[in-house]
mmCIF file of C-alpha atoms in Angstrom:
data_model
loop_
_atom_site.group_PDB
_atom_site.id
_atom_site.type_symbol
_atom_site.label_atom_id
_atom_site.label_comp_id
_atom_site.label_asym_id
_atom_site.label_seq_id
_atom_site.Cartn_x
_atom_site.Cartn_y
_atom_site.Cartn_z
ATOM 1 C CA MET A 1 0.961 36.222 38.646
ATOM 2 C CA ILE A 2 1.518 32.740 40.171
ATOM 3 C CA SER A 3 0.443 31.990 43.902
ATOM 4 C CA PHE A 4 2.825 30.063 46.253
ATOM 5 C CA TRP A 5 0.273 27.190 45.990
ATOM 6 C CA GLU A 6 0.239 26.631 42.294
ATOM 7 C CA LYS A 7 4.125 26.880 42.094
ATOM 8 C CA GLU A 8 3.906 24.142 44.494
ATOM 9 C CA SER A 9 1.380 21.932 43.062
ATOM 10 C CA PHE A 10 1.258 22.615 39.105
ATOM 11 C CA MET A 11 4.655 23.771 37.940
ATOM 12 C CA GLN A 12 7.179 20.893 38.785
ATOM 13 C CA TYR A 13 7.238 17.640 37.174
ATOM 14 C CA HIS A 14 9.513 14.509 36.631
ATOM 15 C CA LEU A 15 8.709 14.447 33.105
ATOM 16 C CA ILE A 16 7.000 17.072 30.708
ATOM 17 C CA VAL A 17 5.862 15.804 27.318
ATOM 18 C CA ILE A 18 5.567 18.655 24.570
ATOM 19 C CA GLY A 19 2.868 17.548 22.105
ATOM 20 C CA SER A 20 -0.300 15.359 22.743
ATOM 21 C CA GLY A 21 -0.407 13.638 19.755
ATOM 22 C CA ILE A 22 0.209 9.689 19.197
ATOM 23 C CA VAL A 23 3.986 10.121 19.620
ATOM 24 C CA GLY A 24 3.353 12.434 23.005
ATOM 25 C CA LEU A 25 0.738 10.435 24.392
ATOM 26 C CA SER A 26 2.344 7.072 23.924
ATOM 27 C CA THR A 27 5.829 8.204 25.422
ATOM 28 C CA ALA A 28 3.977 9.559 28.432
ATOM 29 C CA PHE A 29 1.964 6.276 29.124
ATOM 30 C CA GLU A 30 5.260 3.983 29.046
ATOM 31 C CA TYR A 31 6.904 6.337 31.115
ATOM 32 C CA LYS A 32 4.088 6.289 33.589
ATOM 33 C CA GLU A 33 3.977 2.416 33.428
ATOM 34 C CA LYS A 34 7.376 2.208 34.264
ATOM 35 C CA TYR A 35 7.315 5.095 37.091
ATOM 36 C CA PRO A 36 3.963 5.315 38.087
ATOM 37 C CA ASN A 37 4.495 7.368 41.345
ATOM 38 C CA LYS A 38 6.140 10.157 39.143
ATOM 39 C CA ARG A 39 4.304 13.341 37.972
ATOM 40 C CA VAL A 40 3.967 13.467 34.209
ATOM 41 C CA LEU A 41 2.336 16.704 32.290
ATOM 42 C CA ILE A 42 1.735 17.203 28.759
ATOM 43 C CA LEU A 43 1.460 20.619 27.143
ATOM 44 C CA GLU A 44 -0.298 21.082 24.026
ATOM 45 C CA LYS A 45 -0.356 24.226 22.172
ATOM 46 C CA GLY A 46 -3.902 23.615 20.688
ATOM 47 C CA ILE A 47 -7.155 23.444 22.337
ATOM 48 C CA LEU A 48 -7.363 19.806 20.429
ATOM 49 C CA PRO A 49 -4.149 18.220 19.302
ATOM 50 C CA SER A 50 -3.053 20.401 16.728
ATOM 51 C CA GLY A 51 -0.363 18.415 14.744
ATOM 52 C CA ALA A 52 -1.371 15.493 12.300
ATOM 53 C CA SER A 53 -2.805 12.974 14.533
ATOM 54 C CA THR A 54 -6.481 14.006 14.375
ATOM 55 C CA LYS A 55 -6.247 15.371 10.817
ATOM 56 C CA ASN A 56 -5.202 12.815 8.726
ATOM 57 C CA ALA A 57 -7.049 10.187 6.473
ATOM 58 C CA GLY A 58 -7.156 7.049 9.326
ATOM 59 C CA PHE A 59 -5.079 5.058 6.969
ATOM 60 C CA ALA A 60 -3.626 2.068 9.200
ATOM 61 C CA CYS A 61 -1.118 1.272 6.401
ATOM 62 C CA PHE A 62 2.804 0.696 6.275
ATOM 63 C CA GLY A 63 3.551 1.574 2.321
ATOM 64 C CA SER A 64 2.179 0.671 -1.106
ATOM 65 C CA LEU A 65 3.902 -1.104 -3.609
ATOM 66 C CA THR A 66 5.125 1.889 -5.577
ATOM 67 C CA GLU A 67 6.271 3.808 -2.408
ATOM 68 C CA ILE A 68 8.628 0.796 -1.309
ATOM 69 C CA CYS A 69 9.773 0.221 -4.888
ATOM 70 C CA ASP A 70 10.922 3.872 -5.039
ATOM 71 C CA ASP A 71 12.278 3.705 -1.545
ATOM 72 C CA LEU A 72 14.394 0.756 -2.773
ATOM 73 C CA GLU A 73 15.831 3.224 -5.584
ATOM 74 C CA ASN A 74 17.138 5.298 -2.492
ATOM 75 C CA TYR A 75 17.770 3.386 0.583
ATOM 76 C CA SER A 76 19.263 -0.049 1.171
ATOM 77 C CA GLU A 77 17.087 -3.255 1.316
ATOM 78 C CA GLU A 78 18.079 -3.278 5.384
ATOM 79 C CA PHE A 79 16.663 0.140 5.532
ATOM 80 C CA VAL A 80 13.578 -0.469 3.791
ATOM 81 C CA LEU A 81 12.773 -3.670 5.814
ATOM 82 C CA GLN A 82 13.403 -1.929 9.235
ATOM 83 C CA THR A 83 11.184 1.029 8.044
ATOM 84 C CA VAL A 84 8.388 -1.043 7.245
ATOM 85 C CA GLN A 85 8.633 -3.168 10.391
ATOM 86 C CA LYS A 86 8.704 -0.177 12.563
ATOM 87 C CA ARG A 87 5.390 0.854 10.970
ATOM 88 C CA TYR A 88 3.873 -2.425 11.617
ATOM 89 C CA ASN A 89 4.986 -2.734 15.002
ATOM 90 C CA GLY A 90 3.671 0.777 15.783
ATOM 91 C CA LEU A 91 0.113 -0.296 14.343
ATOM 92 C CA GLN A 92 0.186 -3.303 16.444
ATOM 93 C CA ARG A 93 1.096 -1.263 19.663
ATOM 94 C CA LEU A 94 -1.861 1.269 18.747
ATOM 95 C CA ARG A 95 -4.298 -1.805 18.242
ATOM 96 C CA GLN A 96 -3.350 -3.283 21.377
ATOM 97 C CA ARG A 97 -3.595 -0.039 23.519
ATOM 98 C CA VAL A 98 -6.929 1.401 22.006
ATOM 99 C CA GLY A 99 -8.529 -1.723 20.745
ATOM 100 C CA ASP A 100 -9.966 -2.057 17.407
ATOM 101 C CA LYS A 101 -13.538 -1.444 18.456
ATOM 102 C CA LYS A 102 -12.725 1.780 20.359
ATOM 103 C CA MET A 103 -11.213 3.461 16.878
ATOM 104 C CA ASP A 104 -13.344 1.893 14.430
ATOM 105 C CA PHE A 105 -10.789 -0.153 13.101
ATOM 106 C CA TYR A 106 -11.922 -2.170 9.926
ATOM 107 C CA ALA A 107 -9.478 -4.774 8.230
ATOM 108 C CA TYR A 108 -10.900 -3.953 4.983
ATOM 109 C CA GLY A 109 -7.706 -4.264 3.153
ATOM 110 C CA GLY A 110 -5.942 -1.834 1.020
ATOM 111 C CA TYR A 111 -5.925 -1.325 -2.869
ATOM 112 C CA GLU A 112 -3.419 0.475 -5.281
ATOM 113 C CA LEU A 113 -4.651 1.785 -8.556
ATOM 114 C CA ILE A 114 -1.867 1.262 -11.239
ATOM 115 C CA CYS A 115 -2.064 3.561 -14.173
ATOM 116 C CA LYS A 116 -0.438 2.719 -17.688
ATOM 117 C CA GLU A 117 2.640 4.724 -16.836
ATOM 118 C CA GLN A 118 3.292 2.850 -13.577
ATOM 119 C CA LEU A 119 2.544 -0.573 -14.667
ATOM 120 C CA PHE A 120 6.456 -1.152 -14.906
ATOM 121 C CA TYR A 121 6.281 -1.618 -10.976
ATOM 122 C CA LEU A 122 4.369 -4.849 -11.371
ATOM 123 C CA ASN A 123 7.771 -6.247 -12.589
ATOM 124 C CA GLN A 124 9.189 -5.870 -8.744
ATOM 125 C CA LEU A 125 6.038 -7.473 -7.042
ATOM 126 C CA HIS A 126 7.703 -10.508 -6.183
ATOM 127 C CA GLU A 127 10.881 -9.086 -5.211
ATOM 128 C CA VAL A 128 9.216 -6.798 -2.717
ATOM 129 C CA ASN A 129 6.916 -9.488 -1.539
ATOM 130 C CA ASP A 130 10.014 -11.824 -0.864
ATOM 131 C CA LEU A 131 11.826 -8.697 0.880
ATOM 132 C CA LEU A 132 8.912 -8.280 3.309
ATOM 133 C CA SER A 133 8.334 -11.927 4.141
ATOM 134 C CA PRO A 134 10.558 -12.033 7.098
ATOM 135 C CA ILE A 135 7.985 -9.723 8.623
ATOM 136 C CA PHE A 136 4.448 -10.892 7.499
ATOM 137 C CA HIS A 137 5.216 -14.549 6.543
ATOM 138 C CA GLN A 138 2.770 -14.149 3.655
ATOM 139 C CA LYS A 139 2.561 -12.421 0.329
ATOM 140 C CA VAL A 140 1.254 -8.754 0.981
ATOM 141 C CA PHE A 141 0.864 -7.303 -2.566
ATOM 142 C CA LEU A 142 -1.385 -9.509 -4.457
ATOM 143 C CA GLU A 143 -2.889 -9.324 -7.895
ATOM 144 C CA ARG A 144 -6.283 -10.580 -7.852
ATOM 145 C CA GLY A 145 -7.539 -9.650 -11.425
ATOM 146 C CA PHE A 146 -9.738 -7.257 -9.858
ATOM 147 C CA LYS A 147 -11.749 -5.322 -12.796
ATOM 148 C CA THR A 148 -11.933 -1.772 -12.159
ATOM 149 C CA PRO A 149 -15.678 -1.337 -13.177
ATOM 150 C CA ARG A 150 -16.654 -3.041 -9.872
ATOM 151 C CA PHE A 151 -15.244 -0.119 -8.028
ATOM 152 C CA GLY A 152 -16.678 2.374 -10.528
ATOM 153 C CA PHE A 153 -13.134 3.555 -11.617
ATOM 154 C CA ASP A 154 -12.274 4.877 -15.054
ATOM 155 C CA ASP A 155 -10.507 1.626 -16.801
ATOM 156 C CA HIS A 156 -8.771 4.171 -19.302
ATOM 157 C CA GLN A 157 -6.931 5.670 -16.236
ATOM 158 C CA VAL A 158 -6.710 2.386 -13.996
ATOM 159 C CA LYS A 159 -5.259 -0.329 -15.588
ATOM 160 C CA GLU A 160 -4.592 -2.867 -12.515
ATOM 161 C CA LEU A 161 -5.373 -3.111 -8.690
ATOM 162 C CA LEU A 162 -3.013 -4.505 -6.508
ATOM 163 C CA TYR A 163 -4.698 -5.750 -3.018
ATOM 164 C CA ASN A 164 -2.921 -5.882 0.286
ATOM 165 C CA PRO A 165 -5.091 -7.948 2.921
ATOM 166 C CA LEU A 166 -3.334 -6.372 5.546
ATOM 167 C CA GLU A 167 -4.354 -2.754 5.519
ATOM 168 C CA GLY A 168 -7.192 -1.211 7.488
ATOM 169 C CA GLN A 169 -8.864 1.914 8.311
ATOM 170 C CA ILE A 170 -9.588 3.935 11.637
ATOM 171 C CA HIS A 171 -11.580 6.797 13.040
ATOM 172 C CA THR A 172 -8.630 9.021 14.303
ATOM 173 C CA GLY A 173 -11.027 11.169 16.290
ATOM 174 C CA LYS A 174 -12.093 8.247 18.161
ATOM 175 C CA MET A 175 -8.564 6.842 18.280
ATOM 176 C CA MET A 176 -7.393 10.132 19.814
ATOM 177 C CA THR A 177 -10.301 10.327 22.366
ATOM 178 C CA ALA A 178 -9.672 6.948 23.586
ATOM 179 C CA LEU A 179 -5.914 7.682 23.946
ATOM 180 C CA LEU A 180 -6.819 10.793 26.064
ATOM 181 C CA LYS A 181 -8.865 8.565 28.185
ATOM 182 C CA ILE A 182 -6.218 6.476 28.911
ATOM 183 C CA ALA A 183 -3.999 9.349 29.789
ATOM 184 C CA ARG A 184 -6.542 10.553 32.455
ATOM 185 C CA SER A 185 -6.861 7.151 33.925
ATOM 186 C CA LYS A 186 -3.149 6.776 34.464
ATOM 187 C CA ASP A 187 -3.321 10.024 36.144
ATOM 188 C CA ILE A 188 -1.391 11.890 33.366
ATOM 189 C CA GLU A 189 -1.989 15.556 33.441
ATOM 190 C CA ILE A 190 -2.497 17.504 30.361
ATOM 191 C CA LEU A 191 -2.586 21.242 29.682
ATOM 192 C CA THR A 192 -4.261 22.868 26.342
ATOM 193 C CA GLY A 193 -3.783 26.133 24.559
ATOM 194 C CA ILE A 194 -0.248 26.368 25.957
ATOM 195 C CA GLU A 195 2.710 26.858 23.259
ATOM 196 C CA VAL A 196 6.224 25.931 24.792
ATOM 197 C CA LYS A 197 8.607 28.984 23.334
ATOM 198 C CA GLN A 198 11.975 27.845 25.119
ATOM 199 C CA LEU A 199 13.766 25.442 26.976
ATOM 200 C CA ASN A 200 16.533 26.420 29.068
ATOM 201 C CA GLU A 201 18.843 23.532 31.091
ATOM 202 C CA GLU A 202 19.477 24.248 34.697
ATOM 203 C CA SER A 203 21.624 21.959 36.920
ATOM 204 C CA LYS A 204 18.836 19.895 37.801
ATOM 205 C CA ASN A 205 15.770 20.854 35.753
ATOM 206 C CA VAL A 206 14.790 22.339 32.428
ATOM 207 C CA LEU A 207 13.098 25.457 32.483
ATOM 208 C CA ILE A 208 9.821 25.638 30.165
ATOM 209 C CA THR A 209 8.616 29.226 29.084
ATOM 210 C CA THR A 210 5.241 29.538 27.846
ATOM 211 C CA ASP A 211 3.462 32.149 25.657
ATOM 212 C CA LYS A 212 1.247 32.379 28.605
ATOM 213 C CA LYS A 213 3.877 33.628 30.904
ATOM 214 C CA LEU A 214 3.744 30.629 32.662
ATOM 215 C CA GLU A 215 7.138 28.663 33.551
ATOM 216 C CA PHE A 216 7.107 24.948 34.554
ATOM 217 C CA LYS A 217 9.966 22.855 35.494
ATOM 218 C CA ALA A 218 11.015 19.035 34.715
ATOM 219 C CA GLU A 219 13.562 16.770 35.710
ATOM 220 C CA GLN A 220 13.045 15.164 31.987
ATOM 221 C CA VAL A 221 11.477 16.511 28.796
ATOM 222 C CA ALA A 222 10.423 14.950 25.830
ATOM 223 C CA VAL A 223 9.577 17.031 22.616
ATOM 224 C CA CYS A 224 6.935 15.353 20.330
ATOM 225 C CA VAL A 225 5.835 18.214 18.302
ATOM 226 C CA ASN A 226 7.277 16.583 14.814
ATOM 227 C CA ALA A 227 6.652 19.059 11.933
ATOM 228 C CA PHE A 228 6.595 22.252 14.507
ATOM 229 C CA ALA A 229 10.210 20.804 16.183
ATOM 230 C CA SER A 230 12.331 23.385 14.227
ATOM 231 C CA LYS A 231 10.635 26.390 15.715
ATOM 232 C CA LEU A 232 11.752 25.062 19.233
ATOM 233 C CA LEU A 233 15.119 23.244 18.529
ATOM 234 C CA PRO A 234 16.270 24.845 15.371
ATOM 235 C CA GLN A 235 18.991 22.470 14.939
ATOM 236 C CA TYR A 236 16.711 19.907 13.799
ATOM 237 C CA LYS A 237 15.801 20.530 10.200
ATOM 238 C CA ILE A 238 12.255 19.367 10.102
ATOM 239 C CA GLN A 239 10.444 20.250 6.864
ATOM 240 C CA PRO A 240 6.722 20.795 7.407
ATOM 241 C CA GLY A 241 4.420 19.116 4.712
ATOM 242 C CA ARG A 242 0.706 20.208 4.597
ATOM 243 C CA GLY A 243 -1.581 17.377 3.734
ATOM 244 C CA GLN A 244 -5.088 18.609 2.488
ATOM 245 C CA VAL A 245 -7.974 16.441 2.817
ATOM 246 C CA VAL A 246 -11.828 16.599 1.651
ATOM 247 C CA ILE A 247 -14.658 14.316 2.403
ATOM 248 C CA THR A 248 -17.958 14.257 0.426
ATOM 249 C CA LYS A 249 -21.462 14.151 1.767
ATOM 250 C CA PRO A 250 -22.914 10.574 1.739
ATOM 251 C CA ILE A 251 -22.937 8.894 -1.753
ATOM 252 C CA GLN A 252 -25.833 6.325 -2.408
ATOM 253 C CA ASN A 253 -24.557 2.798 -3.178
ATOM 254 C CA LEU A 254 -20.898 4.000 -2.696
ATOM 255 C CA PRO A 255 -19.130 1.008 -4.324
ATOM 256 C CA ILE A 256 -15.762 1.798 -2.788
ATOM 257 C CA GLU A 257 -14.813 -0.015 0.750
ATOM 258 C CA GLY A 258 -11.094 -0.120 2.106
ATOM 259 C CA THR A 259 -8.124 2.031 1.578
ATOM 260 C CA TYR A 260 -6.582 3.102 -1.669
ATOM 261 C CA HIS A 261 -3.558 4.459 -3.001
ATOM 262 C CA TYR A 262 -2.696 6.262 -6.367
ATOM 263 C CA ASP A 263 0.250 7.702 -8.067
ATOM 264 C CA ARG A 264 2.950 6.439 -5.499
ATOM 265 C CA GLY A 265 0.899 7.345 -2.506
ATOM 266 C CA TYR A 266 0.620 10.956 -3.418
ATOM 267 C CA TYR A 267 -3.100 10.432 -3.376
ATOM 268 C CA TYR A 268 -4.918 8.254 -1.093
ATOM 269 C CA PHE A 269 -8.628 7.725 -0.329
ATOM 270 C CA ARG A 270 -11.171 5.506 1.631
ATOM 271 C CA ASN A 271 -14.741 5.270 2.213
ATOM 272 C CA VAL A 272 -15.957 6.500 5.658
ATOM 273 C CA GLY A 273 -19.255 4.847 5.845
ATOM 274 C CA ASP A 274 -20.912 6.311 2.767
ATOM 275 C CA ARG A 275 -18.911 9.023 2.381
ATOM 276 C CA LEU A 276 -15.672 9.187 0.171
ATOM 277 C CA LEU A 277 -12.613 10.889 2.040
ATOM 278 C CA ILE A 278 -9.504 11.880 -0.415
ATOM 279 C CA GLY A 279 -6.356 13.549 0.369
ATOM 280 C CA GLY A 280 -2.948 14.269 -1.076
ATOM 281 C CA GLY A 281 -1.732 16.126 -4.019
ATOM 282 C CA ARG A 282 1.176 17.732 -2.243
ATOM 283 C CA HIS A 283 3.527 16.778 -4.799
ATOM 284 C CA LEU A 284 2.028 19.618 -7.180
ATOM 285 C CA ALA A 285 3.128 22.402 -5.091
ATOM 286 C CA TYR A 286 5.979 21.193 -2.769
ATOM 287 C CA GLU A 287 7.110 24.539 -2.245
ATOM 288 C CA ALA A 288 3.606 25.916 -1.575
ATOM 289 C CA GLU A 289 2.748 23.155 0.848
ATOM 290 C CA THR A 290 5.953 23.124 2.899
ATOM 291 C CA THR A 291 4.444 25.115 5.558
ATOM 292 C CA THR A 292 2.675 25.078 9.020
ATOM 293 C CA GLU A 293 -0.126 27.224 8.149
ATOM 294 C CA PHE A 294 -3.392 25.301 8.432
ATOM 295 C CA ALA A 295 -5.427 26.089 5.235
ATOM 296 C CA THR A 296 -6.713 24.389 1.982
ATOM 297 C CA THR A 297 -6.120 25.742 -1.327
ATOM 298 C CA THR A 298 -7.696 25.346 -5.074
ATOM 299 C CA GLN A 299 -4.122 24.741 -6.248
ATOM 300 C CA ILE A 300 -4.433 21.079 -4.268
ATOM 301 C CA THR A 301 -8.279 20.800 -3.822
ATOM 302 C CA GLN A 302 -9.098 21.394 -7.423
ATOM 303 C CA PRO A 303 -6.722 18.497 -8.768
ATOM 304 C CA ILE A 304 -8.559 16.425 -6.153
ATOM 305 C CA ASN A 305 -11.965 17.253 -7.405
ATOM 306 C CA ASP A 306 -10.861 16.538 -10.849
ATOM 307 C CA LEU A 307 -9.285 13.111 -9.958
ATOM 308 C CA LEU A 308 -12.779 12.138 -7.985
ATOM 309 C CA LYS A 309 -14.763 13.069 -11.141
ATOM 310 C CA GLU A 310 -12.605 11.721 -13.727
ATOM 311 C CA VAL A 311 -10.880 8.718 -12.172
ATOM 312 C CA ILE A 312 -12.340 7.648 -8.823
ATOM 313 C CA LEU A 313 -16.230 8.439 -9.005
ATOM 314 C CA PRO A 314 -16.761 9.015 -13.004
ATOM 315 C CA GLY A 315 -20.407 9.479 -13.497
ATOM 316 C CA VAL A 316 -21.357 9.993 -9.965
ATOM 317 C CA ASP A 317 -22.726 13.130 -8.558
ATOM 318 C CA PHE A 318 -21.414 14.174 -5.405
ATOM 319 C CA GLU A 319 -20.891 16.908 -3.376
ATOM 320 C CA ILE A 320 -17.929 18.245 -1.008
ATOM 321 C CA GLU A 321 -18.950 18.422 2.555
ATOM 322 C CA GLN A 322 -15.739 19.562 4.427
ATOM 323 C CA GLU A 323 -12.099 20.684 3.726
ATOM 324 C CA TRP A 324 -9.062 20.534 6.262
ATOM 325 C CA SER A 325 -5.579 20.305 6.503
ATOM 326 C CA GLY A 326 -2.891 18.597 8.609
ATOM 327 C CA ILE A 327 0.976 19.476 9.191
ATOM 328 C CA MET A 328 3.172 16.280 8.600
ATOM 329 C CA GLY A 329 6.900 16.528 9.132
ATOM 330 C CA PHE A 330 9.610 15.374 6.739
ATOM 331 C CA GLY A 331 13.383 15.808 6.620
ATOM 332 C CA ASP A 332 16.481 14.317 4.531
ATOM 333 C CA LYS A 333 15.648 10.673 5.539
ATOM 334 C CA LYS A 334 12.676 8.615 5.995
ATOM 335 C CA ALA A 335 13.306 7.428 9.522
ATOM 336 C CA PRO A 336 12.088 9.227 12.632
ATOM 337 C CA ILE A 337 14.471 11.077 14.764
ATOM 338 C CA ILE A 338 14.297 9.271 18.274
ATOM 339 C CA GLU A 339 17.398 10.538 20.551
ATOM 340 C CA LYS A 340 18.767 12.441 23.257
ATOM 341 C CA LEU A 341 19.646 16.020 22.745
ATOM 342 C CA SER A 342 20.935 16.224 26.328
ATOM 343 C CA ASP A 343 20.785 14.375 29.511
ATOM 344 C CA LYS A 344 17.566 15.991 30.506
ATOM 345 C CA ILE A 345 15.819 16.483 26.730
ATOM 346 C CA ALA A 346 14.950 13.898 24.268
ATOM 347 C CA VAL A 347 13.090 14.165 21.019
ATOM 348 C CA GLY A 348 10.570 11.931 18.689
ATOM 349 C CA ILE A 349 10.036 13.943 15.760
ATOM 350 C CA ARG A 350 10.217 13.277 11.798
ATOM 351 C CA MET A 351 7.207 10.850 11.477
ATOM 352 C CA GLY A 352 7.485 11.236 7.550
ATOM 353 C CA GLY A 353 3.603 11.368 6.906
ATOM 354 C CA MET A 354 3.345 7.699 8.936
ATOM 355 C CA GLY A 355 2.363 8.746 12.265
ATOM 356 C CA ILE A 356 -0.326 6.612 12.951
ATOM 357 C CA ALA A 357 1.681 3.441 11.637
ATOM 358 C CA ILE A 358 4.911 4.704 13.708
ATOM 359 C CA GLY A 359 3.883 6.960 16.231
ATOM 360 C CA SER A 360 3.207 4.310 19.107
ATOM 361 C CA GLU A 361 6.437 2.699 18.233
ATOM 362 C CA VAL A 362 8.509 6.003 18.138
ATOM 363 C CA GLY A 363 7.045 6.670 21.916
ATOM 364 C CA HIS A 364 7.807 3.365 23.056
ATOM 365 C CA GLU A 365 11.349 4.018 21.952
ATOM 366 C CA LEU A 366 11.549 7.424 23.337
ATOM 367 C CA SER A 367 10.232 6.487 26.656
ATOM 368 C CA ASN A 368 13.043 4.143 26.795
ATOM 369 C CA LEU A 369 15.722 6.997 26.264
ATOM 370 C CA ILE A 370 13.976 8.703 29.026
#
C-alpha cells in the first residue's frame, strides 16, 4: 500500500525511461541536459542491467569486411553507409561521454580471419574501402601480409588476415559502472528489480503498471528494452537473439591482442588481459537461439570450444573459466527503430547486435524526439 508521501514524491515524473542499458541511459542523459529541472526516472527489471549492455564481448567495432559485403548484397550502398556512420558516431559519443580510461578502451585494432572458402570477399576490398572513405578518410580494411603462425592460428584453416586500425575493445562492466555514475551525478533516479507490464495513455500522462503492484505516471515515456520490446509493445516484431560467450582462465604468453572476427562476424573473440574471450555461433541454431532465456547450451558452446582447439589456439592448453549469455534484438531490417509511438511514448529498440556501437547515437536521436 502506497502512502500519500510516496505517491507525492516517488510516482510522478516528467520522463520515465524503461531499460537501463546504453540506450536508456543515453536517452536520460541528453533529456536531462536539455531540461535540468525536470524529473527523470529509469526503471530496470534486473538488479543489474539485464539486456546485452553488460553481457556482450566488449567490441568497439562497426562491421567487418565480410559483414559489410553481405549487407551490400541485401541493402543499398546508401543504407550500408548510413549504418556504418551511425555505428561510428555512437562509438565516438560513448568515448567522449565515458572517457577511454574509465572503460579500458584500448585501440589495439581489429582483425578478420579469412578461410579458404571466403577468399572471394577480398575481391571487394577496394570497393568497400572506397565506399567508407567519406566517413573515415582512410583505408579501413588492410591486407598486411600477416602470417597466421604469429598469432598461433591454424594456417590450414586461416588463409588471410585483414587488419582494421580503427577497432578497439572495452570493459563493458566498467563502461556501465561509469554510465550509472554519470546518471546519479545528473540527479537521474534509477529503480531496479521492477518490470514494466503495461503502458496506458491518459489525457496528460502515461500510466505505467509494474510487476510490483506499483503504478508510476510520466508525461513522457521512452521504451529502451531492445530485445524485450515485443513483450511490452506487441506491435513491434523484435526478434530476440541469444549470444553465448565463454572466457578462459589466464593463458601464459597468449599471442592474441585486439579484436577478431571469423565467419562473417558470427564468431568473435578478443583478449581480456591474458585471457581469451570468444562468443557467437548463433547461426548454428537460429531457431533455438531466438529466445529471451539467459542460458548456455552445449549446442553452441561445444563448437566454440572446437574452434578454440582447432583454429584459434591449436596446441595450447586452456581451460574455460566462465560461460554466460546476453540477449540481442533483431528484426526485418538492420537499422534500429527510433520513433514516436504516440505524443507521449517513444521507442529506441532493435540494436541488431551492435548496441555498444549505436546505443549512444540511438539515445541521442531518441531524446530529440521526446
